[in-house]
Amino acid sequence: MEKVSRRHCEIIEYTRSHKPVTRPLLAERLSASLPTISVAVRELLESEILVEDGYLKSSGGRRASLLELNPDFLHSLGLSVGMSGVRGVIADLSGRVIKERSLYFEVAPTRQDVLDALVGMTGFLLDGAERIPEGIGCGISGLVRQRDGVSIRFPYIDDWRDVPVAAILKEHFGLDAFVENDVNACTLAELRFGAGRGLHNFLYAFIGRGIGLGIVVGGDLYRGAGGNAGELGHIALCSDGLLCQCGNYGCLETVAGPESVVSQVRKAIESGAVSSIETGPGGEVAFMSVLEAAEAGDRLAENVVSRAAEHLGSALANMANLFDPEVIILGGLLANASDRILDTLRRVFDSGVLPSIAPDIELVVSRLGEVSGALGAAEVVFQNRLSALGS
Ligand SMILES: [Zn+2]
């Protein structure tokens, strides 16, 4: 297609976000006449940007054919990197993962380890790829600057300052590259391919090493003025609380983050508390061991985990009162939490949400799994390419 009009872009955008889509529905939702839409759809079909896939069930009359974006119109390479490792995917426009790989750091990585892993992962995915992706998206922990693809800070790596990740990837592979905060990348994956598809207002709560919040307002990811909105882990719950690694007192992470949970359990065991939780030679406690012990009925683990879930439920109720979302999606470690933990979280959440807001908000668990961040990073490339079509 030589030129893509604004109308074409509207159709592409609507078809990406909704299912099923027909010509009459597009005409209604985009406030255009059916003939106008039909002409634009025919052009998009001829250009193989749209495809027809079956017919809408009808009780009579002419059946409307179902329209979808051609999944192979664009392919994208998505990376997600954190302290534990790198995951990479090549995905098509429908979110189908065509190629995937994970790499785990055996020890805490250095700056060079992370960069080598990103380049190595990208090279592996591109090697023998059935077609060259349109670009590379990189979801990355810590502060980022999307505008010029810079990762400002990476947690726990002190000499990681203003690293031009996008420029490094572009130089190596000759493809356009973009960066996005890891929680925002997961949120984009939910918006396009997960529990947030078709929704206009939702929140995505993520627990990894820290606690983050993805915010979707009016169908778009809300990044804030500086691009790093959603620091849920650092909302202050009590001014006389514990000192947080961010320098403030009483942050949510100091009572509900995985490191806090582990630290509370460890201190209690050192003080003589009875527990079945297994500890390492130096008294180390693994977060997953605490979760497993809580599930098995260990009293100490159950108490600490329940308290963390209560704090999180309360914080999410505050967020719900602020944003009035349709849904809150729970991701990261929360997606694997037991029913008992989720019940505790829901109970506190329900009691904290204002009656004027509460009735319709659902807390749902993400179903995208560990590929979520990389898939969301791939989505950054799709967004960029599709928005550039009409310009
Ligand atoms: Zn903090």
CSV table of N, CA and C in Angstrom, one decimal, residues 213-344:
chain,number,residue,atom,x,y,z
A,213,LEU,N,3.6,-1.0,39.2
A,213,LEU,CA,2.2,-0.8,38.7
A,213,LEU,C,2.2,-0.3,37.3
A,214,GLY,N,1.5,-1.0,36.4
A,214,GLY,CA,1.3,-0.5,35.1
A,214,GLY,C,-0.1,0.1,35.0
A,215,ILE,N,-0.2,1.3,34.4
A,215,ILE,CA,-1.4,2.0,34.4
A,215,ILE,C,-1.9,2.2,33.0
A,216,VAL,N,-3.1,1.8,32.7
A,216,VAL,CA,-3.7,2.0,31.3
A,216,VAL,C,-4.9,2.9,31.5
A,217,VAL,N,-4.9,4.1,30.9
A,217,VAL,CA,-5.9,5.1,31.0
A,217,VAL,C,-6.4,5.4,29.6
A,218,GLY,N,-7.7,5.2,29.3
A,218,GLY,CA,-8.2,5.6,28.0
A,218,GLY,C,-7.7,4.7,26.9
A,219,GLY,N,-7.3,3.5,27.2
A,219,GLY,CA,-6.8,2.5,26.2
A,219,GLY,C,-5.3,2.7,25.9
A,220,ASP,N,-4.6,3.6,26.6
A,220,ASP,CA,-3.2,3.8,26.4
A,220,ASP,C,-2.4,3.6,27.7
A,221,LEU,N,-1.2,3.2,27.5
A,221,LEU,CA,-0.3,3.1,28.7
A,221,LEU,C,0.0,4.5,29.2
A,222,TYR,N,-0.2,4.7,30.5
A,222,TYR,CA,0.1,6.0,31.1
A,222,TYR,C,1.5,5.9,31.7
A,223,ARG,N,2.5,6.8,31.2
A,223,ARG,CA,3.8,6.7,31.6
A,223,ARG,C,4.2,7.8,32.6
A,224,GLY,N,3.4,8.9,32.6
A,224,GLY,CA,3.8,10.1,33.4
A,224,GLY,C,4.7,11.0,32.6
A,225,ALA,N,5.0,12.1,33.2
A,225,ALA,CA,5.8,13.1,32.5
A,225,ALA,C,7.2,12.6,32.3
A,226,GLY,N,7.8,11.9,33.2
A,226,GLY,CA,9.2,11.5,33.0
A,226,GLY,C,9.3,10.1,32.5
A,227,GLY,N,8.2,9.4,32.3
A,227,GLY,CA,8.2,8.1,31.7
A,227,GLY,C,8.3,6.9,32.7
A,228,ASN,N,8.3,7.2,34.0
A,228,ASN,CA,8.5,6.1,34.9
A,228,ASN,C,7.4,6.1,36.0
A,229,ALA,N,6.2,6.4,35.7
A,229,ALA,CA,5.1,6.4,36.6
A,229,ALA,C,4.8,4.9,37.1
A,230,GLY,N,4.2,4.8,38.2
A,230,GLY,CA,3.8,3.4,38.7
A,230,GLY,C,4.7,2.8,39.7
A,231,GLU,N,5.4,3.6,40.5
A,231,GLU,CA,6.3,3.0,41.5
A,231,GLU,C,5.4,2.7,42.8
A,232,LEU,N,4.6,1.7,42.6
A,232,LEU,CA,3.7,1.2,43.6
A,232,LEU,C,4.4,0.8,44.9
A,233,GLY,N,5.6,0.2,44.7
A,233,GLY,CA,6.4,-0.3,45.8
A,233,GLY,C,6.8,0.8,46.8
A,234,HIS,N,6.8,2.1,46.2
A,234,HIS,CA,7.4,3.2,47.1
A,234,HIS,C,6.3,4.2,47.5
A,235,ILE,N,5.1,3.7,47.5
A,235,ILE,CA,4.1,4.6,48.1
A,235,ILE,C,4.2,4.4,49.6
A,236,ALA,N,4.2,5.5,50.4
A,236,ALA,CA,4.5,5.4,51.8
A,236,ALA,C,3.2,5.0,52.5
A,237,LEU,N,3.3,3.9,53.3
A,237,LEU,CA,2.2,3.5,54.1
A,237,LEU,C,2.1,4.1,55.5
A,238,CYS,N,3.3,4.3,56.1
A,238,CYS,CA,3.4,4.9,57.4
A,238,CYS,C,4.7,5.6,57.5
A,239,SER,N,4.7,6.8,58.0
A,239,SER,CA,5.9,7.7,58.0
A,239,SER,C,6.9,7.2,59.0
A,240,ASP,N,6.5,6.4,60.0
A,240,ASP,CA,7.5,5.9,61.0
A,240,ASP,C,7.8,4.4,60.7
A,241,GLY,N,7.6,4.0,59.5
A,241,GLY,CA,7.9,2.6,59.1
A,241,GLY,C,9.4,2.4,58.9
A,242,LEU,N,9.7,1.2,58.3
A,242,LEU,CA,11.1,0.9,58.1
A,242,LEU,C,11.7,1.7,57.0
A,243,LEU,N,13.1,1.9,57.0
A,243,LEU,CA,13.8,2.6,56.0
A,243,LEU,C,13.8,1.7,54.7
A,244,CYS,N,13.5,2.3,53.6
A,244,CYS,CA,13.4,1.6,52.3
A,244,CYS,C,14.7,1.9,51.5
A,245,GLN,N,15.0,1.0,50.6
A,245,GLN,CA,16.3,1.2,49.8
A,245,GLN,C,16.2,2.4,48.9
A,246,CYS,N,15.0,3.0,48.8
A,246,CYS,CA,14.8,4.3,48.0
A,246,CYS,C,15.2,5.5,48.9
A,247,GLY,N,15.3,5.3,50.2
A,247,GLY,CA,15.7,6.4,51.1
A,247,GLY,C,14.5,6.9,51.9
A,248,ASN,N,13.3,6.5,51.6
A,248,ASN,CA,12.1,6.9,52.3
A,248,ASN,C,11.8,5.9,53.4
A,249,TYR,N,10.9,6.3,54.3
A,249,TYR,CA,10.5,5.4,55.4
A,249,TYR,C,9.1,4.9,55.0
A,250,GLY,N,8.8,3.6,55.4
A,250,GLY,CA,7.5,3.1,55.4
A,250,GLY,C,6.9,2.8,54.0
A,251,CYS,N,7.8,2.5,53.0
A,251,CYS,CA,7.2,2.2,51.7
A,251,CYS,C,6.6,0.8,51.7
A,252,LEU,N,5.7,0.6,50.7
A,252,LEU,CA,5.0,-0.7,50.6
A,252,LEU,C,6.0,-1.9,50.5
A,253,GLU,N,7.1,-1.6,49.8
A,253,GLU,CA,8.1,-2.7,49.6
A,253,GLU,C,8.7,-3.1,51.0
A,254,THR,N,8.8,-2.2,51.9
A,254,THR,CA,9.4,-2.6,53.2
A,254,THR,C,8.5,-3.5,54.0
A,255,VAL,N,7.2,-3.7,53.6
A,255,VAL,CA,6.3,-4.6,54.4
A,255,VAL,C,5.8,-5.7,53.5
A,256,ALA,N,5.8,-5.5,52.2
A,256,ALA,CA,5.1,-6.5,51.3
A,256,ALA,C,6.0,-7.0,50.2
A,257,GLY,N,7.2,-6.4,50.0
A,257,GLY,CA,8.1,-6.9,48.9
A,257,GLY,C,8.7,-8.2,49.3
A,258,PRO,N,9.2,-9.0,48.3
A,258,PRO,CA,9.8,-10.3,48.6
A,258,PRO,C,11.0,-10.2,49.5
A,259,GLU,N,11.8,-9.2,49.4
A,259,GLU,CA,13.0,-9.0,50.3
A,259,GLU,C,12.6,-8.8,51.7
A,260,SER,N,11.5,-8.0,51.9
A,260,SER,CA,11.0,-7.8,53.2
A,260,SER,C,10.4,-9.0,53.8
A,261,VAL,N,9.7,-9.8,53.0
A,261,VAL,CA,9.2,-11.1,53.6
A,261,VAL,C,10.3,-12.0,54.0
A,262,VAL,N,11.3,-12.1,53.2
A,262,VAL,CA,12.5,-13.0,53.5
A,262,VAL,C,13.2,-12.4,54.8
A,263,SER,N,13.3,-11.1,54.8
A,263,SER,CA,14.0,-10.5,56.0
A,263,SER,C,13.3,-10.7,57.3
A,264,GLN,N,11.9,-10.6,57.2
A,264,GLN,CA,11.1,-10.8,58.4
A,264,GLN,C,11.2,-12.2,58.9
A,265,VAL,N,11.2,-13.2,58.0
A,265,VAL,CA,11.2,-14.6,58.3
A,265,VAL,C,12.6,-14.9,58.9
A,266,ARG,N,13.6,-14.4,58.3
A,266,ARG,CA,15.0,-14.7,58.7
A,266,ARG,C,15.2,-14.2,60.1
A,267,LYS,N,14.8,-13.0,60.4
A,267,LYS,CA,14.9,-12.4,61.7
A,267,LYS,C,14.2,-13.2,62.8
A,268,ALA,N,13.0,-13.6,62.4
A,268,ALA,CA,12.2,-14.4,63.4
A,268,ALA,C,12.8,-15.7,63.7
A,269,ILE,N,13.4,-16.4,62.7
A,269,ILE,CA,14.0,-17.7,62.9
A,269,ILE,C,15.3,-17.5,63.8
A,270,GLU,N,16.0,-16.4,63.5
A,270,GLU,CA,17.2,-16.1,64.3
A,270,GLU,C,16.9,-15.8,65.7
A,271,SER,N,15.7,-15.3,65.9
A,271,SER,CA,15.3,-15.0,67.3
A,271,SER,C,14.6,-16.2,68.0
A,272,GLY,N,14.6,-17.3,67.3
A,272,GLY,CA,14.1,-18.6,67.9
A,272,GLY,C,12.7,-19.0,67.5
A,273,ALA,N,12.1,-18.3,66.5
A,273,ALA,CA,10.8,-18.7,66.1
A,273,ALA,C,10.8,-20.1,65.5
A,274,VAL,N,9.8,-20.9,65.8
A,274,VAL,CA,9.7,-22.3,65.3
A,274,VAL,C,9.1,-22.2,63.9
A,275,SER,N,9.8,-22.9,63.0
A,275,SER,CA,9.3,-22.8,61.6
A,275,SER,C,9.9,-24.0,60.8
A,276,SER,N,9.2,-24.5,59.8
A,276,SER,CA,9.7,-25.6,59.0
A,276,SER,C,10.4,-25.1,57.8
A,277,ILE,N,10.6,-23.8,57.7
A,277,ILE,CA,11.2,-23.2,56.5
A,277,ILE,C,12.7,-23.6,56.5
A,278,GLU,N,13.1,-24.1,55.3
A,278,GLU,CA,14.5,-24.5,55.2
A,278,GLU,C,15.4,-23.3,55.0
A,279,THR,N,16.5,-23.3,55.8
A,279,THR,CA,17.5,-22.2,55.7
A,279,THR,C,18.8,-22.7,55.1
A,280,GLY,N,19.6,-21.8,54.5
A,280,GLY,CA,20.9,-22.1,53.9
A,280,GLY,C,21.9,-22.1,55.0
A,281,PRO,N,23.2,-22.5,54.7
A,281,PRO,CA,24.2,-22.6,55.7
A,281,PRO,C,24.4,-21.3,56.5
A,282,GLY,N,24.2,-20.1,55.9
A,282,GLY,CA,24.4,-18.9,56.6
A,282,GLY,C,23.1,-18.3,57.1
A,283,GLY,N,22.1,-19.2,57.1
A,283,GLY,CA,20.8,-18.7,57.6
A,283,GLY,C,19.9,-18.1,56.5
A,284,GLU,N,20.4,-18.2,55.2
A,284,GLU,CA,19.6,-17.6,54.1
A,284,GLU,C,18.3,-18.3,54.0
A,285,VAL,N,17.3,-17.4,53.5
A,285,VAL,CA,16.0,-17.9,53.3
A,285,VAL,C,15.6,-17.5,51.9
A,286,ALA,N,15.0,-18.5,51.1
A,286,ALA,CA,14.6,-18.2,49.8
A,286,ALA,C,13.1,-17.8,49.8
A,287,PHE,N,12.7,-16.8,49.0
A,287,PHE,CA,11.4,-16.3,49.0
A,287,PHE,C,10.4,-17.5,48.7
A,288,MET,N,10.8,-18.3,47.7
A,288,MET,CA,9.9,-19.4,47.2
A,288,MET,C,9.7,-20.4,48.4
A,289,SER,N,10.7,-20.6,49.2
A,289,SER,CA,10.6,-21.5,50.3
A,289,SER,C,9.6,-21.0,51.3
A,290,VAL,N,9.5,-19.7,51.5
A,290,VAL,CA,8.6,-19.1,52.4
A,290,VAL,C,7.2,-19.3,51.9
A,291,LEU,N,7.0,-19.1,50.6
A,291,LEU,CA,5.7,-19.3,50.0
A,291,LEU,C,5.2,-20.8,50.1
A,292,GLU,N,6.2,-21.7,49.8
A,292,GLU,CA,5.8,-23.1,49.9
A,292,GLU,C,5.5,-23.5,51.4
A,293,ALA,N,6.2,-22.9,52.3
A,293,ALA,CA,6.0,-23.2,53.7
A,293,ALA,C,4.6,-22.7,54.1
A,294,ALA,N,4.3,-21.5,53.6
A,294,ALA,CA,3.0,-20.9,54.0
A,294,ALA,C,1.9,-21.8,53.4
A,295,GLU,N,2.1,-22.3,52.2
A,295,GLU,CA,1.1,-23.2,51.6
A,295,GLU,C,0.9,-24.5,52.4
A,296,ALA,N,2.0,-24.9,53.0
A,296,ALA,CA,2.0,-26.2,53.7
A,296,ALA,C,1.5,-26.0,55.2
A,297,GLY,N,1.2,-24.7,55.5
A,297,GLY,CA,0.6,-24.5,56.8
A,297,GLY,C,1.6,-24.1,57.9
A,298,ASP,N,2.8,-23.7,57.5
A,298,ASP,CA,3.8,-23.3,58.5
A,298,ASP,C,3.3,-21.9,59.1
A,299,ARG,N,3.2,-21.9,60.4
A,299,ARG,CA,2.5,-20.7,61.0
A,299,ARG,C,3.3,-19.4,60.8
A,300,LEU,N,4.6,-19.4,61.0
A,300,LEU,CA,5.4,-18.2,60.8
A,300,LEU,C,5.3,-17.7,59.3
A,301,ALA,N,5.5,-18.7,58.4
A,301,ALA,CA,5.4,-18.3,56.9
A,301,ALA,C,4.0,-17.7,56.6
A,302,GLU,N,3.0,-18.4,57.1
A,302,GLU,CA,1.6,-18.0,56.8
A,302,GLU,C,1.4,-16.6,57.3
A,303,ASN,N,1.8,-16.3,58.5
A,303,ASN,CA,1.6,-15.0,59.1
A,303,ASN,C,2.3,-13.9,58.3
A,304,VAL,N,3.5,-14.1,58.0
A,304,VAL,CA,4.3,-13.1,57.3
A,304,VAL,C,3.7,-12.9,55.9
A,305,VAL,N,3.4,-14.0,55.2
A,305,VAL,CA,2.9,-13.8,53.8
A,305,VAL,C,1.5,-13.2,53.8
A,306,SER,N,0.7,-13.6,54.8
A,306,SER,CA,-0.7,-13.0,54.9
A,306,SER,C,-0.6,-11.5,55.2
A,307,ARG,N,0.3,-11.1,56.0
A,307,ARG,CA,0.5,-9.7,56.3
A,307,ARG,C,0.9,-8.9,55.1
A,308,ALA,N,1.8,-9.5,54.3
A,308,ALA,CA,2.2,-8.9,53.1
A,308,ALA,C,1.1,-8.8,52.1
A,309,ALA,N,0.3,-9.8,52.0
A,309,ALA,CA,-0.9,-9.8,51.1
A,309,ALA,C,-1.9,-8.7,51.5
A,310,GLU,N,-2.1,-8.6,52.9
A,310,GLU,CA,-3.0,-7.6,53.4
A,310,GLU,C,-2.5,-6.2,53.0
A,311,HIS,N,-1.2,-5.9,53.2
A,311,HIS,CA,-0.7,-4.6,52.8
A,311,HIS,C,-0.9,-4.3,51.3
A,312,LEU,N,-0.6,-5.4,50.5
A,312,LEU,CA,-0.8,-5.2,49.0
A,312,LEU,C,-2.2,-5.0,48.7
A,313,GLY,N,-3.1,-5.7,49.3
A,313,GLY,CA,-4.6,-5.5,49.1
A,313,GLY,C,-5.0,-4.1,49.4
A,314,SER,N,-4.5,-3.6,50.5
A,314,SER,CA,-4.8,-2.2,50.9
A,314,SER,C,-4.2,-1.2,49.9
A,315,ALA,N,-3.0,-1.4,49.4
A,315,ALA,CA,-2.4,-0.5,48.5
A,315,ALA,C,-3.2,-0.5,47.2
A,316,LEU,N,-3.6,-1.7,46.7
A,316,LEU,CA,-4.4,-1.8,45.5
A,316,LEU,C,-5.7,-1.2,45.6
A,317,ALA,N,-6.3,-1.3,46.8
A,317,ALA,CA,-7.6,-0.6,47.0
A,317,ALA,C,-7.4,0.9,46.9
A,318,ASN,N,-6.3,1.4,47.4
A,318,ASN,CA,-6.0,2.9,47.2
A,318,ASN,C,-5.9,3.2,45.8
A,319,MET,N,-5.2,2.4,45.0
A,319,MET,CA,-5.0,2.6,43.6
A,319,MET,C,-6.4,2.6,42.9
A,320,ALA,N,-7.2,1.6,43.3
A,320,ALA,CA,-8.6,1.5,42.7
A,320,ALA,C,-9.4,2.7,42.9
A,321,ASN,N,-9.3,3.3,44.2
A,321,ASN,CA,-10.0,4.5,44.5
A,321,ASN,C,-9.5,5.7,43.7
A,322,LEU,N,-8.2,5.7,43.3
A,322,LEU,CA,-7.7,6.8,42.5
A,322,LEU,C,-8.1,6.6,41.0
A,323,PHE,N,-8.0,5.4,40.5
A,323,PHE,CA,-8.1,5.2,39.0
A,323,PHE,C,-9.4,4.7,38.6
A,324,ASP,N,-10.2,4.1,39.5
A,324,ASP,CA,-11.5,3.5,39.1
A,324,ASP,C,-11.3,2.5,37.9
A,325,PRO,N,-10.4,1.5,38.0
A,325,PRO,CA,-10.2,0.7,36.8
A,325,PRO,C,-11.3,-0.3,36.6
A,326,GLU,N,-11.4,-0.9,35.4
A,326,GLU,CA,-12.3,-2.0,35.1
A,326,GLU,C,-11.8,-3.3,35.7
A,327,VAL,N,-10.5,-3.4,35.7
A,327,VAL,CA,-9.9,-4.7,36.1
A,327,VAL,C,-8.5,-4.4,36.7
A,328,ILE,N,-8.1,-5.1,37.7
A,328,ILE,CA,-6.7,-5.1,38.1
A,328,ILE,C,-6.1,-6.5,37.8
A,329,ILE,N,-5.0,-6.5,37.0
A,329,ILE,CA,-4.4,-7.8,36.6
A,329,ILE,C,-3.2,-8.0,37.5
A,330,LEU,N,-3.1,-9.2,38.1
A,330,LEU,CA,-2.0,-9.5,39.0
A,330,LEU,C,-0.9,-10.3,38.2
A,331,GLY,N,0.3,-9.8,38.2
A,331,GLY,CA,1.3,-10.5,37.4
A,331,GLY,C,2.6,-10.7,38.2
A,332,GLY,N,3.6,-11.3,37.5
A,332,GLY,CA,4.9,-11.7,38.2
A,332,GLY,C,4.6,-12.8,39.2
A,333,LEU,N,5.2,-12.6,40.4
A,333,LEU,CA,5.0,-13.7,41.4
A,333,LEU,C,3.6,-13.8,41.8
A,334,LEU,N,2.8,-12.7,41.7
A,334,LEU,CA,1.4,-12.7,42.1
A,334,LEU,C,0.6,-13.7,41.2
A,335,ALA,N,1.1,-13.9,39.9
A,335,ALA,CA,0.4,-14.8,39.0
A,335,ALA,C,0.5,-16.2,39.5
A,336,ASN,N,1.5,-16.5,40.3
A,336,ASN,CA,1.6,-17.9,40.8
A,336,ASN,C,1.2,-18.0,42.3
A,337,ALA,N,0.6,-17.0,42.9
A,337,ALA,CA,0.3,-17.0,44.3
A,337,ALA,C,-0.8,-18.0,44.5
A,338,SER,N,-0.9,-18.6,45.7
A,338,SER,CA,-1.9,-19.6,46.0
A,338,SER,C,-3.2,-19.0,46.2
A,339,ASP,N,-4.3,-19.8,46.1
A,339,ASP,CA,-5.6,-19.2,46.3
A,339,ASP,C,-5.8,-18.6,47.7
A,340,ARG,N,-5.1,-19.2,48.7
A,340,ARG,CA,-5.2,-18.6,50.0
A,340,ARG,C,-4.6,-17.2,50.1
A,341,ILE,N,-3.5,-17.0,49.5
A,341,ILE,CA,-2.9,-15.6,49.5
A,341,ILE,C,-3.8,-14.7,48.7
A,342,LEU,N,-4.3,-15.1,47.6
A,342,LEU,CA,-5.1,-14.3,46.8
A,342,LEU,C,-6.4,-13.9,47.5
A,343,ASP,N,-7.0,-14.9,48.2
A,343,ASP,CA,-8.2,-14.7,49.0
A,343,ASP,C,-7.9,-13.6,50.1
A,344,THR,N,-6.8,-13.6,50.7
A,344,THR,CA,-6.5,-12.6,51.7
A,344,THR,C,-6.4,-11.2,51.1
